[in-house]
mmCIF file with all atom_site columns, N, CA and C in Angstrom:
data_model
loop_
_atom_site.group_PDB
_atom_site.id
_atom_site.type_symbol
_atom_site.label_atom_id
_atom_site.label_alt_id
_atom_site.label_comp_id
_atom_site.label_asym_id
_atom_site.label_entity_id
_atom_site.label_seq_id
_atom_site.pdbx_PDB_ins_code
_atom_site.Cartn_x
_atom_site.Cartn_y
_atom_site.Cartn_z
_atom_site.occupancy
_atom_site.B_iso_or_equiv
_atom_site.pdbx_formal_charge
_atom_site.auth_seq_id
_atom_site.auth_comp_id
_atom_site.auth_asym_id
_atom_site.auth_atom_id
_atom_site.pdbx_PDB_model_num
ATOM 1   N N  . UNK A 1 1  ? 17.933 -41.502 33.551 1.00 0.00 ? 805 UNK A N  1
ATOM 2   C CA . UNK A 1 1  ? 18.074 -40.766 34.812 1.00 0.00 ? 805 UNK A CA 1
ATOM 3   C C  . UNK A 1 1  ? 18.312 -39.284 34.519 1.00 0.00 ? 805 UNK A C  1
ATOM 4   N N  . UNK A 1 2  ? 17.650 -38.564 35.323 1.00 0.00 ? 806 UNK A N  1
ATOM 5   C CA . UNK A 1 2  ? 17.774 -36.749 35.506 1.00 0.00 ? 806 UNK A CA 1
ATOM 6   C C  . UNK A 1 2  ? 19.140 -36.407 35.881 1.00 0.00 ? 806 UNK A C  1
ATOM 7   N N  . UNK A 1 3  ? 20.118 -36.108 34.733 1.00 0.00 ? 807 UNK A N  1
ATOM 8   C CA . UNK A 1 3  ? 21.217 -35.589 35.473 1.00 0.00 ? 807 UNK A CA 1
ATOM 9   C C  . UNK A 1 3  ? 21.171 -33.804 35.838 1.00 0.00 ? 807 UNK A C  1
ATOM 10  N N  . UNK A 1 4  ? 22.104 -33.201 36.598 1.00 0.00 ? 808 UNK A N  1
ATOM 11  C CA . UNK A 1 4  ? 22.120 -32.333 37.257 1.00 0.00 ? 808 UNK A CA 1
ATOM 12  C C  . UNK A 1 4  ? 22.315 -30.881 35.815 1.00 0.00 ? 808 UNK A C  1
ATOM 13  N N  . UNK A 1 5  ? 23.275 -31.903 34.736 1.00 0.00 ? 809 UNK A N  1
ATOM 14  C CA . UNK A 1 5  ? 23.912 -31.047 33.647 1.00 0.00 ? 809 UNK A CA 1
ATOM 15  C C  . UNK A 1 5  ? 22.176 -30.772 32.699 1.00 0.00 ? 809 UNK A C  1
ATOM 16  N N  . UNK A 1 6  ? 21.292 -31.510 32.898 1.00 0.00 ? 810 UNK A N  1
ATOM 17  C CA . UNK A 1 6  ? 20.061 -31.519 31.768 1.00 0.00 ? 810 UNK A CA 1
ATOM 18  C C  . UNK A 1 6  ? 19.493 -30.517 33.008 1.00 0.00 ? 810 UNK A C  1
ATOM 19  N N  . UNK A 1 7  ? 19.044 -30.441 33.832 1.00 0.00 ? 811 UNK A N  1
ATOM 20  C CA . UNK A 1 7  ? 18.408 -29.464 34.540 1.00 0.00 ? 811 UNK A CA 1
ATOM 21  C C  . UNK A 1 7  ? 19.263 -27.927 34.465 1.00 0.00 ? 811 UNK A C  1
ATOM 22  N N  . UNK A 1 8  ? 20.156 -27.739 34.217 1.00 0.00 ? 812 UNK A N  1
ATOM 23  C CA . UNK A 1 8  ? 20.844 -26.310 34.323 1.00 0.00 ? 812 UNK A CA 1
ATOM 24  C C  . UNK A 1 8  ? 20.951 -26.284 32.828 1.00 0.00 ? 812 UNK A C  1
ATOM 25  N N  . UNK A 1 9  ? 20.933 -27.296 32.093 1.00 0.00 ? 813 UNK A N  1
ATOM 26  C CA . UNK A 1 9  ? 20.734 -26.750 30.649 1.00 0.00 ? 813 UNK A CA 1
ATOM 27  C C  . UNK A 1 9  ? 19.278 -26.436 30.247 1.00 0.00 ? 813 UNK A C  1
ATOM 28  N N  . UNK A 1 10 ? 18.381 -26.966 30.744 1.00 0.00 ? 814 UNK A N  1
ATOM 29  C CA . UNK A 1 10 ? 16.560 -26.627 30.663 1.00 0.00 ? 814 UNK A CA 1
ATOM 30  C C  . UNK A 1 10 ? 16.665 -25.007 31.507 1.00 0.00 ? 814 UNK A C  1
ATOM 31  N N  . UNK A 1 11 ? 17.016 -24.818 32.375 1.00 0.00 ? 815 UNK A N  1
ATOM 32  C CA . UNK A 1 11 ? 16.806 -23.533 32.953 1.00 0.00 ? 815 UNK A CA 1
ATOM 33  C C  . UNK A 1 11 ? 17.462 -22.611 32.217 1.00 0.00 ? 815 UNK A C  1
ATOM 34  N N  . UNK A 1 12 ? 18.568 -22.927 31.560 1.00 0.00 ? 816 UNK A N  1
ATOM 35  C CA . UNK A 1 12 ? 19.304 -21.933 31.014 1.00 0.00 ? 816 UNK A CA 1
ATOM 36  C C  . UNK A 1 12 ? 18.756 -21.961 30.019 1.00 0.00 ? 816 UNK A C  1
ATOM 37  N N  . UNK A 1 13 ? 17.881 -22.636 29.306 1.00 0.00 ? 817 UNK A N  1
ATOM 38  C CA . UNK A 1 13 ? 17.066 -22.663 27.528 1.00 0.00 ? 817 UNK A CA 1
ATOM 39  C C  . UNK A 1 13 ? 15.949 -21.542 27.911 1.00 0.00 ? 817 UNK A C  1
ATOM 40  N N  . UNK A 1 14 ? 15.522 -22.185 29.399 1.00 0.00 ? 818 UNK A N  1
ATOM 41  C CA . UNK A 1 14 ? 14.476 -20.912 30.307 1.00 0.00 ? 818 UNK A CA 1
ATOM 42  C C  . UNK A 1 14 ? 14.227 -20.040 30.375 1.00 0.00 ? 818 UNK A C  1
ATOM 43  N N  . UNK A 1 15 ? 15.377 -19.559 30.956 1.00 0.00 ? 819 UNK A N  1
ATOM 44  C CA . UNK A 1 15 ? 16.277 -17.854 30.966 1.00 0.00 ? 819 UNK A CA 1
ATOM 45  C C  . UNK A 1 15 ? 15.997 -17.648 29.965 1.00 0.00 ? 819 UNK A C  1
ATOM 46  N N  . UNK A 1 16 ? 16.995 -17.782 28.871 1.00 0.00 ? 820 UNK A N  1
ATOM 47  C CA . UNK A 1 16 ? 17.378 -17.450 27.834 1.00 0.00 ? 820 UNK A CA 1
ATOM 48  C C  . UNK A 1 16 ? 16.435 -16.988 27.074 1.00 0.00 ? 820 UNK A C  1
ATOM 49  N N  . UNK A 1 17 ? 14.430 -17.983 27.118 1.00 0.00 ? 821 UNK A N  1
ATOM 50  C CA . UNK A 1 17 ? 13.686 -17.311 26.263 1.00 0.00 ? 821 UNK A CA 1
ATOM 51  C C  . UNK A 1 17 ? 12.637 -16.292 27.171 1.00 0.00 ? 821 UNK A C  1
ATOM 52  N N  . UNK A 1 18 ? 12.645 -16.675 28.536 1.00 0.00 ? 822 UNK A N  1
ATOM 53  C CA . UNK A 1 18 ? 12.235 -15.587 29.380 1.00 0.00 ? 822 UNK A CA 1
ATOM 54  C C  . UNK A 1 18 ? 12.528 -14.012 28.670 1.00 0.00 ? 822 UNK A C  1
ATOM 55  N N  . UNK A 1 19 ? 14.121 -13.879 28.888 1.00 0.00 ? 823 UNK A N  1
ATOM 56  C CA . UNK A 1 19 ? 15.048 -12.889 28.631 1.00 0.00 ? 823 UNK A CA 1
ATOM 57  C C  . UNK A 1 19 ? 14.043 -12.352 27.246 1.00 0.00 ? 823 UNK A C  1
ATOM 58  N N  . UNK A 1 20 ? 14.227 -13.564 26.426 1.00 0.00 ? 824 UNK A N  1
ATOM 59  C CA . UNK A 1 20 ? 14.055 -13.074 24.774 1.00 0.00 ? 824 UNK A CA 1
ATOM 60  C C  . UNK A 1 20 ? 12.868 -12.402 24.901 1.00 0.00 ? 824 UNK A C  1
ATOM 61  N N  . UNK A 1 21 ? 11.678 -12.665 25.538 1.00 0.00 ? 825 UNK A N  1
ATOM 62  C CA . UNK A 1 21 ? 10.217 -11.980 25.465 1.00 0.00 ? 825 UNK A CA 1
ATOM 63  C C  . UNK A 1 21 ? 10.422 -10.474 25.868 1.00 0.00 ? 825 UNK A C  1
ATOM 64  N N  . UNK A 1 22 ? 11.073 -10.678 27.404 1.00 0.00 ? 826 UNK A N  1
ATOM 65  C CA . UNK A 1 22 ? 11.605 -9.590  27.813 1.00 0.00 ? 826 UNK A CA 1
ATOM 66  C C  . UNK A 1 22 ? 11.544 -8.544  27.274 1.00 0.00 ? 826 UNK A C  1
ATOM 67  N N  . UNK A 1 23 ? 12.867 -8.184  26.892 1.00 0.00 ? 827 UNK A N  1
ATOM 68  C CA . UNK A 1 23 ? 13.392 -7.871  25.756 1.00 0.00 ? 827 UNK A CA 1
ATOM 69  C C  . UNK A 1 23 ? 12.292 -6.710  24.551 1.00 0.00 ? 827 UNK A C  1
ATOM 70  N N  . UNK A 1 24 ? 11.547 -8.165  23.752 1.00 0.00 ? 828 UNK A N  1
ATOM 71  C CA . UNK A 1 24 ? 10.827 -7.912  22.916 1.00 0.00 ? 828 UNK A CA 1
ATOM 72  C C  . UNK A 1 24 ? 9.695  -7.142  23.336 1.00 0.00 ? 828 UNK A C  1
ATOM 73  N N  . UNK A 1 25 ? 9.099  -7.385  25.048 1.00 0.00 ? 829 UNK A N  1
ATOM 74  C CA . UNK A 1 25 ? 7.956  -6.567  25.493 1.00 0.00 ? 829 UNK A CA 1
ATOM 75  C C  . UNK A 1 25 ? 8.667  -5.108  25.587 1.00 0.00 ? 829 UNK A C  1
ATOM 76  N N  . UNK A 1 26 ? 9.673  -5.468  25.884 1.00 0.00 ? 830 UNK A N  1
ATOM 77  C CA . UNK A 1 26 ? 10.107 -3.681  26.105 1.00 0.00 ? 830 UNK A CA 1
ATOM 78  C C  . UNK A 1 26 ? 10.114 -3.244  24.753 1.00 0.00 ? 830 UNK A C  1
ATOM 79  N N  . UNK A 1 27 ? 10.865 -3.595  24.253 1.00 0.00 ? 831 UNK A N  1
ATOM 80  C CA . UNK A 1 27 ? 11.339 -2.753  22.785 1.00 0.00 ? 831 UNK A CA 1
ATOM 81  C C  . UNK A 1 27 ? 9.945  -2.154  22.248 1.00 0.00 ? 831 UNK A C  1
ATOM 82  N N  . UNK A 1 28 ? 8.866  -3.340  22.548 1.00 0.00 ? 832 UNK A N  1
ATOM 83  C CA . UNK A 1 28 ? 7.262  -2.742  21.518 1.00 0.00 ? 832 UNK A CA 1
ATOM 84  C C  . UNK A 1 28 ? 6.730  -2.137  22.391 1.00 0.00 ? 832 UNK A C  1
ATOM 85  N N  . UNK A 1 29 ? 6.918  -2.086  23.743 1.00 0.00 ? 833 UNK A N  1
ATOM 86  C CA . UNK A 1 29 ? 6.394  -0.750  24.524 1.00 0.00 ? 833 UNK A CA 1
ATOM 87  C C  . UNK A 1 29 ? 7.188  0.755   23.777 1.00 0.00 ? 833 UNK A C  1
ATOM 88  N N  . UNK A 1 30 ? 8.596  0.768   24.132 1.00 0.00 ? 834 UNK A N  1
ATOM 89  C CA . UNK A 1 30 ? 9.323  1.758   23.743 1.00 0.00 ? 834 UNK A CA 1
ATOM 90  C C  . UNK A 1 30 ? 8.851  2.272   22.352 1.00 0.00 ? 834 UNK A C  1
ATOM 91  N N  . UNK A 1 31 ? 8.502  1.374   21.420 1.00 0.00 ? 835 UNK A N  1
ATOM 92  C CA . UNK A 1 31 ? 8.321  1.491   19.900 1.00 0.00 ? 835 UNK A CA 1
ATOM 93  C C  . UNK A 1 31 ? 6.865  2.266   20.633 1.00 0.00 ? 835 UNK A C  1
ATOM 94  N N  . UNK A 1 32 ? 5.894  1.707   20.869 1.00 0.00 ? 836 UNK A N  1
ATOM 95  C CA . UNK A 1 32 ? 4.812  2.116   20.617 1.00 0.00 ? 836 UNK A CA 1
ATOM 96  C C  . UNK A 1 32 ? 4.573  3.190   21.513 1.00 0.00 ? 836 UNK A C  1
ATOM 97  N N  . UNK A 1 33 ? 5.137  3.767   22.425 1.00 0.00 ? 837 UNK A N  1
ATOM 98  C CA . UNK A 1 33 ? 5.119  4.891   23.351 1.00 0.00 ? 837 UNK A CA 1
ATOM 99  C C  . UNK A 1 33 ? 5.805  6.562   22.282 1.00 0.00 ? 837 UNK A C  1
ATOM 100 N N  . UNK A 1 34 ? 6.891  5.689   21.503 1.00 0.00 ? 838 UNK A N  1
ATOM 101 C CA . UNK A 1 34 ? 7.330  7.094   20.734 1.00 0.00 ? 838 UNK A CA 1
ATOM 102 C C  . UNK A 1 34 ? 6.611  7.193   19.361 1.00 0.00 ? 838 UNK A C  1
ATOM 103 N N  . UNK A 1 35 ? 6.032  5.882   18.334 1.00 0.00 ? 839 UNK A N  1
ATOM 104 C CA . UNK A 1 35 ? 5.224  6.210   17.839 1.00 0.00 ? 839 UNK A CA 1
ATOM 105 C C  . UNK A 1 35 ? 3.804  7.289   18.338 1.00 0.00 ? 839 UNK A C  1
ATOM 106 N N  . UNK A 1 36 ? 3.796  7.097   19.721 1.00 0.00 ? 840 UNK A N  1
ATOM 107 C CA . UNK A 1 36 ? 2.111  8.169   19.797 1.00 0.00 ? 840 UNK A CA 1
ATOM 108 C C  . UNK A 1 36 ? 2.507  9.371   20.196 1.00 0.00 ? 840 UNK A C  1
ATOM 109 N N  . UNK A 1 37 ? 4.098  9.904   20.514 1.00 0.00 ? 841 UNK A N  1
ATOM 110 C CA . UNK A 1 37 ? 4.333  10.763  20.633 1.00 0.00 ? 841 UNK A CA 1
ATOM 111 C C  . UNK A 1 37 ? 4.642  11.739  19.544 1.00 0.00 ? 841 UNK A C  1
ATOM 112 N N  . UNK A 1 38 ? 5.189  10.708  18.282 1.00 0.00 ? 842 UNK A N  1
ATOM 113 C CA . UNK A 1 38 ? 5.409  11.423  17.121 1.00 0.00 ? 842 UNK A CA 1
ATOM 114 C C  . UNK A 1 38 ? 3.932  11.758  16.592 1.00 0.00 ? 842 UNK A C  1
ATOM 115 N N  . UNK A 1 39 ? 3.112  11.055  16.754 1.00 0.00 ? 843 UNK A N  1
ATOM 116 C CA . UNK A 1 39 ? 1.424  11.206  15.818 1.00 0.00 ? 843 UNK A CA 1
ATOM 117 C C  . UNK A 1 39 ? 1.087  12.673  17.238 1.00 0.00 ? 843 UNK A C  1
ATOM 118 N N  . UNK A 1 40 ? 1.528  12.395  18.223 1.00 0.00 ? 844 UNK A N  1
ATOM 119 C CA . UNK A 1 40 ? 0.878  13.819  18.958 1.00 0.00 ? 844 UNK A CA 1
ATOM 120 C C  . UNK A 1 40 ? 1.360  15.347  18.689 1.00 0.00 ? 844 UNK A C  1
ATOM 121 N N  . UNK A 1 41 ? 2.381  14.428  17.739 1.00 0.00 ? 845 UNK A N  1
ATOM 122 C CA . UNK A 1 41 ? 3.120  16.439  18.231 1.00 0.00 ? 845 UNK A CA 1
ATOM 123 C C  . UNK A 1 41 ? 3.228  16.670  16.575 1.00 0.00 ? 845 UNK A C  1
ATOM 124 N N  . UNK A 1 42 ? 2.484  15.710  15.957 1.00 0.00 ? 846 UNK A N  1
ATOM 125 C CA . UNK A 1 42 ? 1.924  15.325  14.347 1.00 0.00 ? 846 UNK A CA 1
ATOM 126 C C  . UNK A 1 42 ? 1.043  16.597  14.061 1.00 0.00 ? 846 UNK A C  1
ATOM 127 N N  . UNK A 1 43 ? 0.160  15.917  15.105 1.00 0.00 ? 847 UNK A N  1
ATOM 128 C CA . UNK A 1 43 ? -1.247 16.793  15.539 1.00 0.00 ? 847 UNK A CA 1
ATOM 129 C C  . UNK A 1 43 ? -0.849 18.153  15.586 1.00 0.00 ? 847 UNK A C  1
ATOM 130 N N  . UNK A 1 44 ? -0.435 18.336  16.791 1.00 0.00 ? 848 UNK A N  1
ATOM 131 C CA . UNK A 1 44 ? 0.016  19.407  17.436 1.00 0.00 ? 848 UNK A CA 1
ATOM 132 C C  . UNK A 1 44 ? 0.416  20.749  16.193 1.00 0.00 ? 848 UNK A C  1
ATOM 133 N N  . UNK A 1 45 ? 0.991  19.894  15.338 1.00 0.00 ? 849 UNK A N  1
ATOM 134 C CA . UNK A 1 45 ? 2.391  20.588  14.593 1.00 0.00 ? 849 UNK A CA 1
ATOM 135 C C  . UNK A 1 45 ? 0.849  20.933  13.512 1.00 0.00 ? 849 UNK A C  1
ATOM 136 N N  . UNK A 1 46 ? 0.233  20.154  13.215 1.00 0.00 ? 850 UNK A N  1
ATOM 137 C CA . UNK A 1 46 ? -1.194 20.554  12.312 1.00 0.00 ? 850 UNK A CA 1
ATOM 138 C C  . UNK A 1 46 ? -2.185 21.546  12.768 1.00 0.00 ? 850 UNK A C  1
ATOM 139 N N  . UNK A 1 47 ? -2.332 21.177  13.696 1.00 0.00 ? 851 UNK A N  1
ATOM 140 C CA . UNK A 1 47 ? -3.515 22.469  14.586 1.00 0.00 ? 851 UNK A CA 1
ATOM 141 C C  . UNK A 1 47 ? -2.810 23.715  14.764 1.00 0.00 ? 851 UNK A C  1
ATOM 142 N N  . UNK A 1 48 ? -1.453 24.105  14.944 1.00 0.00 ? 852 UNK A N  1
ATOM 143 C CA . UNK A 1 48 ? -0.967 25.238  14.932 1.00 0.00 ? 852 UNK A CA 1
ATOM 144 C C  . UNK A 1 48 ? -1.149 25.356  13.303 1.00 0.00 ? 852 UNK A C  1
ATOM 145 N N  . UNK A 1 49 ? -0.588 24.794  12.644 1.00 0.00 ? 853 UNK A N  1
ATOM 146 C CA . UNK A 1 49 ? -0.454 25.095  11.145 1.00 0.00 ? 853 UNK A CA 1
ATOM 147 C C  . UNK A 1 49 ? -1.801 25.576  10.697 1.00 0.00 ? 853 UNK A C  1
ATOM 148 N N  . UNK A 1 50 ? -2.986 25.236  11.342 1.00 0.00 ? 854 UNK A N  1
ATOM 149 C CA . UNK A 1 50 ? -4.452 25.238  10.952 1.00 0.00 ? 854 UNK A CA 1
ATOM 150 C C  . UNK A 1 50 ? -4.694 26.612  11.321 1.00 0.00 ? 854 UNK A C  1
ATOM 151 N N  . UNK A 1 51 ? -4.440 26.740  12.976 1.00 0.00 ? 855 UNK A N  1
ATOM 152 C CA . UNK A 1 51 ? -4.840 28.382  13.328 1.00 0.00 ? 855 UNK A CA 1
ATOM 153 C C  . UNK A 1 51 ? -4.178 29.505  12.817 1.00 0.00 ? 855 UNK A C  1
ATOM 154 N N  . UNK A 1 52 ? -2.559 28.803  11.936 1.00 0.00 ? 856 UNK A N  1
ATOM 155 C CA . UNK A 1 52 ? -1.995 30.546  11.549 1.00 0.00 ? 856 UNK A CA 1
ATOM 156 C C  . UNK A 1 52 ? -2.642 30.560  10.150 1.00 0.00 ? 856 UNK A C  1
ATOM 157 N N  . UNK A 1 53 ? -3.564 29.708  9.838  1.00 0.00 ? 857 UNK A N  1
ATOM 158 C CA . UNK A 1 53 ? -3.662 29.865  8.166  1.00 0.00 ? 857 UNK A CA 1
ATOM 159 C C  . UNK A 1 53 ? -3.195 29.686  7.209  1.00 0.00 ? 857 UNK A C  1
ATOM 160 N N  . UNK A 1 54 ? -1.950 28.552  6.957  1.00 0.00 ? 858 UNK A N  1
ATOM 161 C CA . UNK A 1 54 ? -1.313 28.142  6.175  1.00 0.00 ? 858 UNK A CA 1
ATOM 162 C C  . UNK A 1 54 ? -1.923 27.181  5.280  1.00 0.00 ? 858 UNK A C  1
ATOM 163 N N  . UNK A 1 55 ? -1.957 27.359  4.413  1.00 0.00 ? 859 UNK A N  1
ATOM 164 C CA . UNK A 1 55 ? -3.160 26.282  4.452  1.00 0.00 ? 859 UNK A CA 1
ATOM 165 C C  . UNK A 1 55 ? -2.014 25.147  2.962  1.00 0.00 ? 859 UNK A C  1
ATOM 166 N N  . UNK A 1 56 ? -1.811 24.048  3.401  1.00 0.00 ? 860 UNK A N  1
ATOM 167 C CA . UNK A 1 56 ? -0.976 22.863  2.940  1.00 0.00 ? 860 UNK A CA 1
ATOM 168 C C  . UNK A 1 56 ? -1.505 22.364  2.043  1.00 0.00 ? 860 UNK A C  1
ATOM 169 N N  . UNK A 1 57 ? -0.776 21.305  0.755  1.00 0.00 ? 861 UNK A N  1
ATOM 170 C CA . UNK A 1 57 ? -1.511 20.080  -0.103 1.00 0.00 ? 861 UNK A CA 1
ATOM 171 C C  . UNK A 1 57 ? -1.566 19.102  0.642  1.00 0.00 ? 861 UNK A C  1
ATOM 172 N N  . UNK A 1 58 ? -2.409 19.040  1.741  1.00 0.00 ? 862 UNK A N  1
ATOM 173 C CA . UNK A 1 58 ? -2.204 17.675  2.345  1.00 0.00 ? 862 UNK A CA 1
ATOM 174 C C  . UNK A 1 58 ? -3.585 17.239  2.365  1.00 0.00 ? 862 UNK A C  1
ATOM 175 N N  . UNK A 1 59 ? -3.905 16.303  1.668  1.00 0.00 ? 863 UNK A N  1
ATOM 176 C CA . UNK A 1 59 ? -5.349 15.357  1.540  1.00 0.00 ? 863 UNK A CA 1
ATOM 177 C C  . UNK A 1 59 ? -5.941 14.785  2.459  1.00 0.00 ? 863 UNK A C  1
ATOM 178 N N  . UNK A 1 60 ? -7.109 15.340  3.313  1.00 0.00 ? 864 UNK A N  1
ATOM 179 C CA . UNK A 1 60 ? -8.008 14.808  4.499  1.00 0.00 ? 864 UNK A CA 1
ATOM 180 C C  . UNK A 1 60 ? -7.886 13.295  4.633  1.00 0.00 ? 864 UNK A C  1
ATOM 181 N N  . UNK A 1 61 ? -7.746 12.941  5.954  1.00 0.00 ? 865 UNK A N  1
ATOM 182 C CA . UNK A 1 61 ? -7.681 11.561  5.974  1.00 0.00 ? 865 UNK A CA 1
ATOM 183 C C  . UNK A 1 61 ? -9.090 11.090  5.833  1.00 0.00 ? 865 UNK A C  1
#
Protein backbone atom coordinates (compact mmCIF):
# COMPACT_ATOMS: atom_id res chain seq x y z
CA UNK A 1 0.00 0.00 0.00
CA UNK A 2 0.98 3.85 -0.96
CA UNK A 3 1.66 5.41 2.25
CA UNK A 4 1.40 9.21 2.59
CA UNK A 5 5.31 9.17 4.21
CA UNK A 6 6.63 7.38 0.52
CA UNK A 7 4.85 10.11 -1.49
CA UNK A 8 6.46 13.23 0.41
CA UNK A 9 9.62 11.32 0.43
CA UNK A 10 9.45 10.79 -3.71
CA UNK A 11 8.62 14.55 -4.01
CA UNK A 12 11.17 15.58 -1.77
CA UNK A 13 13.94 13.15 -3.80
CA UNK A 14 11.98 15.47 -6.69
CA UNK A 15 12.72 18.76 -5.41
CA UNK A 16 15.79 18.01 -4.34
CA UNK A 17 17.09 16.93 -7.98
CA UNK A 18 14.87 19.53 -9.74
CA UNK A 19 16.80 22.09 -7.39
CA UNK A 20 20.19 20.19 -8.28
CA UNK A 21 19.81 20.87 -12.25
CA UNK A 22 18.70 24.19 -11.31
CA UNK A 23 21.37 25.17 -9.79
CA UNK A 24 23.81 23.58 -12.27
CA UNK A 25 21.86 25.40 -15.36
CA UNK A 26 22.58 28.58 -13.71
CA UNK A 27 26.05 28.24 -12.59
CA UNK A 28 27.00 27.11 -16.60
CA UNK A 29 25.02 29.99 -17.82
CA UNK A 30 26.91 32.38 -15.33
CA UNK A 31 30.25 30.42 -16.21
CA UNK A 32 29.67 30.73 -19.78
CA UNK A 33 28.32 34.39 -19.97
CA UNK A 34 31.71 35.65 -18.11
CA UNK A 35 33.89 33.34 -19.99
CA UNK A 36 32.74 35.43 -23.41
CA UNK A 37 33.14 38.44 -21.65
CA UNK A 38 36.67 37.77 -20.64
CA UNK A 39 37.56 36.43 -24.52
CA UNK A 40 35.73 39.98 -25.53
CA UNK A 41 37.57 42.38 -23.73
CA UNK A 42 40.60 39.61 -24.67
CA UNK A 43 39.95 40.93 -28.05
CA UNK A 44 39.34 44.25 -27.26
CA UNK A 45 42.54 44.51 -25.06
CA UNK A 46 44.42 43.00 -28.56
CA UNK A 47 43.00 45.29 -31.19
CA UNK A 48 43.94 48.32 -29.13
CA UNK A 49 47.37 46.72 -28.54
CA UNK A 50 47.40 46.16 -32.51
CA UNK A 51 46.48 49.89 -33.43
CA UNK A 52 49.13 51.55 -30.95
CA UNK A 53 51.86 49.30 -32.43
CA UNK A 54 53.09 47.30 -29.80
CA UNK A 55 53.82 44.64 -31.29
CA UNK A 56 53.92 41.28 -28.56
CA UNK A 57 55.54 37.45 -28.59
CA UNK A 58 52.30 36.18 -28.93
CA UNK A 59 51.93 33.28 -31.64
CA UNK A 60 48.87 33.59 -34.23
CA UNK A 61 46.22 31.32 -33.40
Amino acid sequence: MFSVGHAQDALFRLNTGCLTCLLLGVSIIIFVQFDFRLFRFHCAYTTINDISGSERDCPEI
